[in-house]
mmCIF file of C-alpha atoms in Angstrom:
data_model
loop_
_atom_site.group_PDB
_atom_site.id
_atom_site.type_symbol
_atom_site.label_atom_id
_atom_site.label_comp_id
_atom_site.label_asym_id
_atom_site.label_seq_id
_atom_site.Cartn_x
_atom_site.Cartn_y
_atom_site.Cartn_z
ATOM 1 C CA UNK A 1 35.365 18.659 45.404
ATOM 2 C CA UNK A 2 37.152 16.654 42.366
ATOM 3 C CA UNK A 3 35.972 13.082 44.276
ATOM 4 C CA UNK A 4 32.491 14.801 44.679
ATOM 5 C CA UNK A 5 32.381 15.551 40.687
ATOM 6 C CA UNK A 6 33.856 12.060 39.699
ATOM 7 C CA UNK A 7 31.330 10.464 42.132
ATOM 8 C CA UNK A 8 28.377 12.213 40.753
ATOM 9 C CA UNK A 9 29.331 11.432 37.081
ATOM 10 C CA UNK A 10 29.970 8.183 37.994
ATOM 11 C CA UNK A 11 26.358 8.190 39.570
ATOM 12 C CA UNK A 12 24.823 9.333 36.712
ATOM 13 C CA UNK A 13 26.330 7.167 34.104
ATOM 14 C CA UNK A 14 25.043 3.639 36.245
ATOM 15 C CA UNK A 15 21.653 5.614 36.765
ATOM 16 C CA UNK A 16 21.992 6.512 32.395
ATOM 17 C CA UNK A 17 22.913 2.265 32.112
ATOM 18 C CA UNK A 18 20.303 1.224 34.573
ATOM 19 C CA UNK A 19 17.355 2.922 33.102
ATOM 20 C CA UNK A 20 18.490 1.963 29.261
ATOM 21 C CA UNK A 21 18.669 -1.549 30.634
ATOM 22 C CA UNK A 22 15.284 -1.334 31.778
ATOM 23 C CA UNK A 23 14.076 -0.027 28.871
ATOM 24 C CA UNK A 24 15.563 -2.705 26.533
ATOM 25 C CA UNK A 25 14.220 -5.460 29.073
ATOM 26 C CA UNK A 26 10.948 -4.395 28.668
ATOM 27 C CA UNK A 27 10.461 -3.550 24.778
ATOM 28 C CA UNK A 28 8.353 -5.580 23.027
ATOM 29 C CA UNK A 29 10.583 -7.962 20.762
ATOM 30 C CA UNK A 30 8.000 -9.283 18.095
ATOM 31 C CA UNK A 31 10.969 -11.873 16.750
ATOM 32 C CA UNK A 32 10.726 -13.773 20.230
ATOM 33 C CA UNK A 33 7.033 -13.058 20.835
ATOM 34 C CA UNK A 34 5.717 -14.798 17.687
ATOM 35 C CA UNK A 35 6.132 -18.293 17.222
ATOM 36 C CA UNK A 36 7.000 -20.039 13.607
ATOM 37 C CA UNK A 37 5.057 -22.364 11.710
ATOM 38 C CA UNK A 38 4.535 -23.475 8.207
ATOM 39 C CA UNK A 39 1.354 -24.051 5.932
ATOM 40 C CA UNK A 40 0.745 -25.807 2.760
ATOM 41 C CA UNK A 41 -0.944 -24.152 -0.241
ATOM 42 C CA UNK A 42 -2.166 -25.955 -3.649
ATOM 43 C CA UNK A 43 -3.597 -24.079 -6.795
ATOM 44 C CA UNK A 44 -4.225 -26.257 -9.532
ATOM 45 C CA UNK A 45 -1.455 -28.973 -9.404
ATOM 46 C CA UNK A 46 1.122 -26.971 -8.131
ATOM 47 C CA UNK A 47 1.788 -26.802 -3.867
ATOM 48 C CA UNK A 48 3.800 -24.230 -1.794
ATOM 49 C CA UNK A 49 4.921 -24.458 1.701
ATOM 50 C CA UNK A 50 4.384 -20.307 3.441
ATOM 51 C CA UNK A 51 5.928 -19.641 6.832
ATOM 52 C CA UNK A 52 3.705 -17.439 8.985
ATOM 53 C CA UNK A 53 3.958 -15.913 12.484
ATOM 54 C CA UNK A 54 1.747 -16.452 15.290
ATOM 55 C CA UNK A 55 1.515 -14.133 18.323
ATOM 56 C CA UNK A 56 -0.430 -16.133 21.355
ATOM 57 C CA UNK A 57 -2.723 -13.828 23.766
ATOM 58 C CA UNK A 58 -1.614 -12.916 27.346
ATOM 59 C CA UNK A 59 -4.120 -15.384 28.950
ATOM 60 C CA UNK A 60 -6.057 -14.696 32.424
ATOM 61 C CA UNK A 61 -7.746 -17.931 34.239
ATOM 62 C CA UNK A 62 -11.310 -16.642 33.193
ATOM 63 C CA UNK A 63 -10.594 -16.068 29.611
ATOM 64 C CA UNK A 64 -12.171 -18.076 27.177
ATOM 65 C CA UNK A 65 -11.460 -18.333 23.752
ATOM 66 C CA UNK A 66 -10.033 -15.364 22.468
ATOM 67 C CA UNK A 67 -10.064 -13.194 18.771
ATOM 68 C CA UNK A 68 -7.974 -13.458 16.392
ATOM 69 C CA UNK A 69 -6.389 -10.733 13.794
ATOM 70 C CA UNK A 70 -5.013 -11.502 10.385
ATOM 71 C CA UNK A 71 -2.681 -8.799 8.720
ATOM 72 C CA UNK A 72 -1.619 -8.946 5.271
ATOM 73 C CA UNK A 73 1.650 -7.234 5.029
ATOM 74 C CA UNK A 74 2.899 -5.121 1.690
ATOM 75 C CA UNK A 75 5.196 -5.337 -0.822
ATOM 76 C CA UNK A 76 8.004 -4.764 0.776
ATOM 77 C CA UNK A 77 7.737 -7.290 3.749
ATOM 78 C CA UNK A 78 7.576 -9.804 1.087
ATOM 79 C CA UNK A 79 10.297 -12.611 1.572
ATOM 80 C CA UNK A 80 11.417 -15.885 3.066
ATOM 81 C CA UNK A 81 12.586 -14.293 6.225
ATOM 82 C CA UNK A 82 9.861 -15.550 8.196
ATOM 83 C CA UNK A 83 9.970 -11.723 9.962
ATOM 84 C CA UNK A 84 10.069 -9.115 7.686
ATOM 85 C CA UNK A 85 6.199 -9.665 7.719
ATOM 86 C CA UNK A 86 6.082 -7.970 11.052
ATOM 87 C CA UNK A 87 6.651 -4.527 10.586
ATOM 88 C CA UNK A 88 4.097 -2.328 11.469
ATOM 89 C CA UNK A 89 1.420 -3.449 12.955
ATOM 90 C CA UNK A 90 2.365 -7.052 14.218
ATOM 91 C CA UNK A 91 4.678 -5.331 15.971
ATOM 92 C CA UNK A 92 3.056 -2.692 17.208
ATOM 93 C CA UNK A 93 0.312 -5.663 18.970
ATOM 94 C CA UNK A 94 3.512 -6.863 21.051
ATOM 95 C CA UNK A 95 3.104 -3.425 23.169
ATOM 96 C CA UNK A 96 2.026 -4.326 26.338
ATOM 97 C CA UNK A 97 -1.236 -1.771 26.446
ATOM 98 C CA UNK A 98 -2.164 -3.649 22.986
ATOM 99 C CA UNK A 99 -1.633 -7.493 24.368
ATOM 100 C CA UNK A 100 -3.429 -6.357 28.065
ATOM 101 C CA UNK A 101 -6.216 -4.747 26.234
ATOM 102 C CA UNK A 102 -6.972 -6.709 23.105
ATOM 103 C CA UNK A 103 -6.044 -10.334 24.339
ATOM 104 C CA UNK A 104 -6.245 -11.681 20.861
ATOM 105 C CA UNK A 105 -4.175 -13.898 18.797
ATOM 106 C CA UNK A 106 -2.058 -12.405 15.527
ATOM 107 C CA UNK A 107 -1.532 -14.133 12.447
ATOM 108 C CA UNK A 108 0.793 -13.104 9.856
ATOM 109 C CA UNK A 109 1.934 -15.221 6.884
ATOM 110 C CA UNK A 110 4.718 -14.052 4.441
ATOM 111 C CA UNK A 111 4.187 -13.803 0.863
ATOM 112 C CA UNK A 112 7.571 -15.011 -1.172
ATOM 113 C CA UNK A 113 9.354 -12.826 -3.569
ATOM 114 C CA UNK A 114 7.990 -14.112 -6.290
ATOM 115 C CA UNK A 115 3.892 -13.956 -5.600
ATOM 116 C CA UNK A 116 1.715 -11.078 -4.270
ATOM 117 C CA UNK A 117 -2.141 -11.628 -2.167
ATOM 118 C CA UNK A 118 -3.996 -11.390 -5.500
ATOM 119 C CA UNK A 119 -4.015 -13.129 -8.998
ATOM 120 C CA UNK A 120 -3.179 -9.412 -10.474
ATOM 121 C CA UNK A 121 -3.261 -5.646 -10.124
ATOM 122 C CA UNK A 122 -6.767 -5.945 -12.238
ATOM 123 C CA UNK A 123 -8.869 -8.084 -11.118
ATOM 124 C CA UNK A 124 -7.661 -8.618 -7.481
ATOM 125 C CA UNK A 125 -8.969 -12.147 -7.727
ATOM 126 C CA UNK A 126 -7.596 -15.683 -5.529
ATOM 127 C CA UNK A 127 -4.137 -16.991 -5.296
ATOM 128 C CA UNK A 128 -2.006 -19.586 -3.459
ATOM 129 C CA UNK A 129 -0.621 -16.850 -1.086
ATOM 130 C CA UNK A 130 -4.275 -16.257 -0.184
ATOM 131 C CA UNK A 131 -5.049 -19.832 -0.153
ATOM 132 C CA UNK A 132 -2.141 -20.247 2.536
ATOM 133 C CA UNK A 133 -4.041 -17.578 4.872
ATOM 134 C CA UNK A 134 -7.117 -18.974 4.304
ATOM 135 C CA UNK A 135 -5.575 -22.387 5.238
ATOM 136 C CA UNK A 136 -3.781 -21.309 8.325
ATOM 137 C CA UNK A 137 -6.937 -19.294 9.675
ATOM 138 C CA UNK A 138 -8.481 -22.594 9.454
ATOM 139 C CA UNK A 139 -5.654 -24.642 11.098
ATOM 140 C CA UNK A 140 -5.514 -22.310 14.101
ATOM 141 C CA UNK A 141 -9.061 -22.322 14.651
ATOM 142 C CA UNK A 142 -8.927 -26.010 15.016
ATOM 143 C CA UNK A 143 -5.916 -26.214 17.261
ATOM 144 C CA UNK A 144 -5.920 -22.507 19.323
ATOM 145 C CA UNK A 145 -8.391 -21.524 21.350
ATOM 146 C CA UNK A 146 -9.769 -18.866 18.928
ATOM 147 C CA UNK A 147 -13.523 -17.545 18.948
ATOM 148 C CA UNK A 148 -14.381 -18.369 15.167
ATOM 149 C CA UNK A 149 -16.874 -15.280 15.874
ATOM 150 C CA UNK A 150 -14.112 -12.751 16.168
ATOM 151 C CA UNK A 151 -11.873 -13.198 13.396
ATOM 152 C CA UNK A 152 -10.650 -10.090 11.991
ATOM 153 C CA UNK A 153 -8.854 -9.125 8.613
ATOM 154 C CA UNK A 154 -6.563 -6.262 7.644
ATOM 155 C CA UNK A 155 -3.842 -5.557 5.265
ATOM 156 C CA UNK A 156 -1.656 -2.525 3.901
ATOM 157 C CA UNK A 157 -1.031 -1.406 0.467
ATOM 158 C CA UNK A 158 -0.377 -5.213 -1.464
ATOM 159 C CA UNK A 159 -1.842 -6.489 1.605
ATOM 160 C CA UNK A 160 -5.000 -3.816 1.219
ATOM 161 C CA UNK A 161 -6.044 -6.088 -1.994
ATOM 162 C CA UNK A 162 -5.180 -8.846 -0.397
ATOM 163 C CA UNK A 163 -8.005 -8.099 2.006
ATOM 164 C CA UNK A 164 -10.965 -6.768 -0.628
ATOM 165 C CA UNK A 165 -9.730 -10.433 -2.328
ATOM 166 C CA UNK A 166 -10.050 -13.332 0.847
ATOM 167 C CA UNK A 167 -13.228 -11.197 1.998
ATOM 168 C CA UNK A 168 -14.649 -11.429 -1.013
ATOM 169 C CA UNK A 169 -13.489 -15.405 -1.349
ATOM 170 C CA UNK A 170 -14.375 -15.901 2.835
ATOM 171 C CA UNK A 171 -16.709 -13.712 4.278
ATOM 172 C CA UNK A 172 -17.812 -16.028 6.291
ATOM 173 C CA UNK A 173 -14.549 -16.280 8.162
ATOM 174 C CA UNK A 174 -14.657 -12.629 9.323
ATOM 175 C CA UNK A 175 -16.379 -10.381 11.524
ATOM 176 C CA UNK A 176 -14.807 -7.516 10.206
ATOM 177 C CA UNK A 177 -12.277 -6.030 7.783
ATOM 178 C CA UNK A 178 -9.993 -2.806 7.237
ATOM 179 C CA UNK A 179 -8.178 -2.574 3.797
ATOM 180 C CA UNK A 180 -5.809 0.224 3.768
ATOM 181 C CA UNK A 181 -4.987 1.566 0.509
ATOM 182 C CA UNK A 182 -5.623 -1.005 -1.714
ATOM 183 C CA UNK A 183 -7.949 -1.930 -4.001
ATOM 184 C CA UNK A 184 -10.154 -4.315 -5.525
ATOM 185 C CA UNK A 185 -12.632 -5.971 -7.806
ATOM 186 C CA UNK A 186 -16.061 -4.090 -7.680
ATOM 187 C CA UNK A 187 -17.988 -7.109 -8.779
ATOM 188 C CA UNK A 188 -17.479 -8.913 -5.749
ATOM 189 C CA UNK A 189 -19.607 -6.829 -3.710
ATOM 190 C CA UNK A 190 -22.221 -8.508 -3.192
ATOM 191 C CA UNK A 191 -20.724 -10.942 -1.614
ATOM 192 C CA UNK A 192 -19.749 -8.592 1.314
ATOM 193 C CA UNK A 193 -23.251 -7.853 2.300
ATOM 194 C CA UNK A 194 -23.544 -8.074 6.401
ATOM 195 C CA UNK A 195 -19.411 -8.161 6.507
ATOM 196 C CA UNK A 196 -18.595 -4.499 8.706
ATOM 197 C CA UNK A 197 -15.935 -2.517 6.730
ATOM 198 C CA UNK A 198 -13.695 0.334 7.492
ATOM 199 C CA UNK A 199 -11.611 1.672 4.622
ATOM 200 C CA UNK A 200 -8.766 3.970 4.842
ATOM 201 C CA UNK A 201 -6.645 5.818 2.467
ATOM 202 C CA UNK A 202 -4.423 8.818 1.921
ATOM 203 C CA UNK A 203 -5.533 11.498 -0.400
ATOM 204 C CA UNK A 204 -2.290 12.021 -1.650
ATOM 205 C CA UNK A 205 -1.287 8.167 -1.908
ATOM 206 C CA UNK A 206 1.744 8.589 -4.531
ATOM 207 C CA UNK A 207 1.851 4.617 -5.208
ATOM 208 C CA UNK A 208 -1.691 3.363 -5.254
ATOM 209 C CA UNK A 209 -4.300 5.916 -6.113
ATOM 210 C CA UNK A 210 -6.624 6.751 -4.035
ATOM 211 C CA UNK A 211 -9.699 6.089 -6.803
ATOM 212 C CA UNK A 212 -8.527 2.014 -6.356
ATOM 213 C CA UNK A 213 -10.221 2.172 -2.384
ATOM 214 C CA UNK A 214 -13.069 4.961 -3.819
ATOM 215 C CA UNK A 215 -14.094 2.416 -6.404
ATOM 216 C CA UNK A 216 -14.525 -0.147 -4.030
ATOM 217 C CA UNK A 217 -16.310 2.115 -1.416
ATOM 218 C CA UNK A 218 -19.016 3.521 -4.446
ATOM 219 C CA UNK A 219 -19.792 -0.109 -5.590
ATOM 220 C CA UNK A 220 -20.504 -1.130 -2.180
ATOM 221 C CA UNK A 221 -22.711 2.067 -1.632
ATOM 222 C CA UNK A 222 -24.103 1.668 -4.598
ATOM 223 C CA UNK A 223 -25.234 -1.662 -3.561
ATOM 224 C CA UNK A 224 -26.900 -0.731 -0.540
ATOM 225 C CA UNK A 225 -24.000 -2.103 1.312
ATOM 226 C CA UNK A 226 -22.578 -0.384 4.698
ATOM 227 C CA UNK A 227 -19.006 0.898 4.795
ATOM 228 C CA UNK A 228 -17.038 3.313 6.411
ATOM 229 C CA UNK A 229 -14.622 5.091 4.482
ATOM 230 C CA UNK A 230 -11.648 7.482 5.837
ATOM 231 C CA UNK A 231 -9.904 9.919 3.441
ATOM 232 C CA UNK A 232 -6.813 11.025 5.260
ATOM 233 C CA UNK A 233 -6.069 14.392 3.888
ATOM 234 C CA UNK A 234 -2.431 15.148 2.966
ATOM 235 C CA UNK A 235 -1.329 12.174 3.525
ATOM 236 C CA UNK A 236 0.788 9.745 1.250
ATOM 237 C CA UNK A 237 1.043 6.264 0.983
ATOM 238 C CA UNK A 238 1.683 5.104 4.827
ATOM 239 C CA UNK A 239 -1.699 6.077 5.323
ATOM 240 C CA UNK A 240 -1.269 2.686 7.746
ATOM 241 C CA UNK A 241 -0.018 4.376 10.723
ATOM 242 C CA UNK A 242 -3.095 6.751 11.104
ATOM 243 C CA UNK A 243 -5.204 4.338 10.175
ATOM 244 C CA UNK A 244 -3.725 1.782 13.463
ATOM 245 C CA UNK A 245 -2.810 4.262 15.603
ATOM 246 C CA UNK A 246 -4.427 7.373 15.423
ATOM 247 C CA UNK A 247 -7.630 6.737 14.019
ATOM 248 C CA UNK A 248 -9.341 3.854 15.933
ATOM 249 C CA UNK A 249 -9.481 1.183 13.114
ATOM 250 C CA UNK A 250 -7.977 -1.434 15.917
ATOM 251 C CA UNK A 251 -10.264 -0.542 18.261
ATOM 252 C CA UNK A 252 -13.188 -0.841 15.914
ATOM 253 C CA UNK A 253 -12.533 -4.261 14.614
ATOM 254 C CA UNK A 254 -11.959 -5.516 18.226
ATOM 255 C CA UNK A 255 -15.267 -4.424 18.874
ATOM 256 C CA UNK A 256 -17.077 -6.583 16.043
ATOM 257 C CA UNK A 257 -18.593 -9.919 16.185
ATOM 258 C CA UNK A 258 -20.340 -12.165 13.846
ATOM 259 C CA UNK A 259 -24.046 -12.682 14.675
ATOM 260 C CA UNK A 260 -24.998 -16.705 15.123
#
């Protein structure tokens, strides 16, 4: 009886180790999965070099070229770590249901320390950080094989503005945006008109208000201009995680494409 005990402990601690071995094989590790690269950025006479990370599709012999998402990270991801930029939802693309199902490429630049997406909190106009995504969008679609007709944009919180601002700049690049709570300039509707948007944000955001995305959202209507808008009741500022993957935003933009 004692060797039968020992045995069967024994038994289940390999079968404990085997299965947590699997498991660790097969998690998605975004730092492998995304390659590095660099791009230049120049606003007025000044230049900056921005890292960025690039996730490449799982590719199938009949694919052809394949979409591409751009996600503006938040405050907190800013850096020179060339990874702290994918948190969230970069990561969350490495799953394997994600990579079968969407196919797509995933671009995410990091903003330094020292800049944010937009020129300020006010007027949520240009900057070289933007400039850098702008410029790196560009690059890949010259030298990946991306389908300039499904290029998607979508940021969180610092990364939210960042969104309302290079739509605004390059709506022409995209077929379809989600800023999540952020904000930005109202006057720049207009040039949206045609580009699908889905905003979210969290009713009881605690660090940007939820009147920043409303504004936004009232101008457009205002204009005559689409948009979808999600108020996420109760919820505070990660209002990101619903947004991805509870409430179909991913699925959504996946599912746009820019007319000819």
């Amino acid at each position: 009886m004692p060797f039968t005990c020992v045995s069967l402990v024994c038994l289940l601690f390999f079968c404990a180790c085997a299965s947590m071995t699997g498991k660790s094989a097969t998690s998605p590790d975004p730092e492998a999965l995304f390659i590095e690269g660099t791009v230049e950025a120049e606003q007025g006479e000044s230049s900056r070099t921005y890292d960025y990370r690039l996730l490449r599709p799982i590719e199938r012999p009949d694919d052809g070229p394949r979409p591409l998402l751009v996600f503006l990270h938040g405050m907190g991801e800013r850096g020179s770590d060339n990874l702290s930029q994918l948190r969230y939802l970069p990561t969350w693309m490495c799953s394997p249901e994600w990579r079968t199902r969407f196919r797509a490429f995933v671009l995410a630049v990091q903003c330094p320390d020292d800049e944010i997406w937009v020129a300020s909190w006010d007027d949520a106009g240009t900057c070289r950080a933007l400039f850098a995504v702008e410029n790196a969008i560009e690059h890949l679609i010259q030298t990946e094989d991306i389908d300039p007709s499904r290029v998607y944009l979508t940021g969180l919180s610092m990364g939210g503005y960042g969104s309302w601002a290079l739509a605004a700049h390059r709506p022409d690049l995209f077929a379809g945006v989600v800023p999540i709570c952020g904000g930005g300039d109202p006057g720049t509707v207009e040039r949206l008109r045609g580009l699908p948007i889905w905003v979210f944000h969290g009713t009881d955001d605690d660090v940007v208000p939820e009147s920043d995305s409303v504004e936004m959202v009232s101008a457009l209507r205002t204009a005559g201009i689409p948009v979808g808008y999600t108020r996420l009741e109760g919820v505070k500022h990660d209002s990101w995680t619903d947004a991805y993957r509870n409430e179909g935003a991913i699925n959504w933009l996946f599912a746009q494409q820019k007319r000819p």
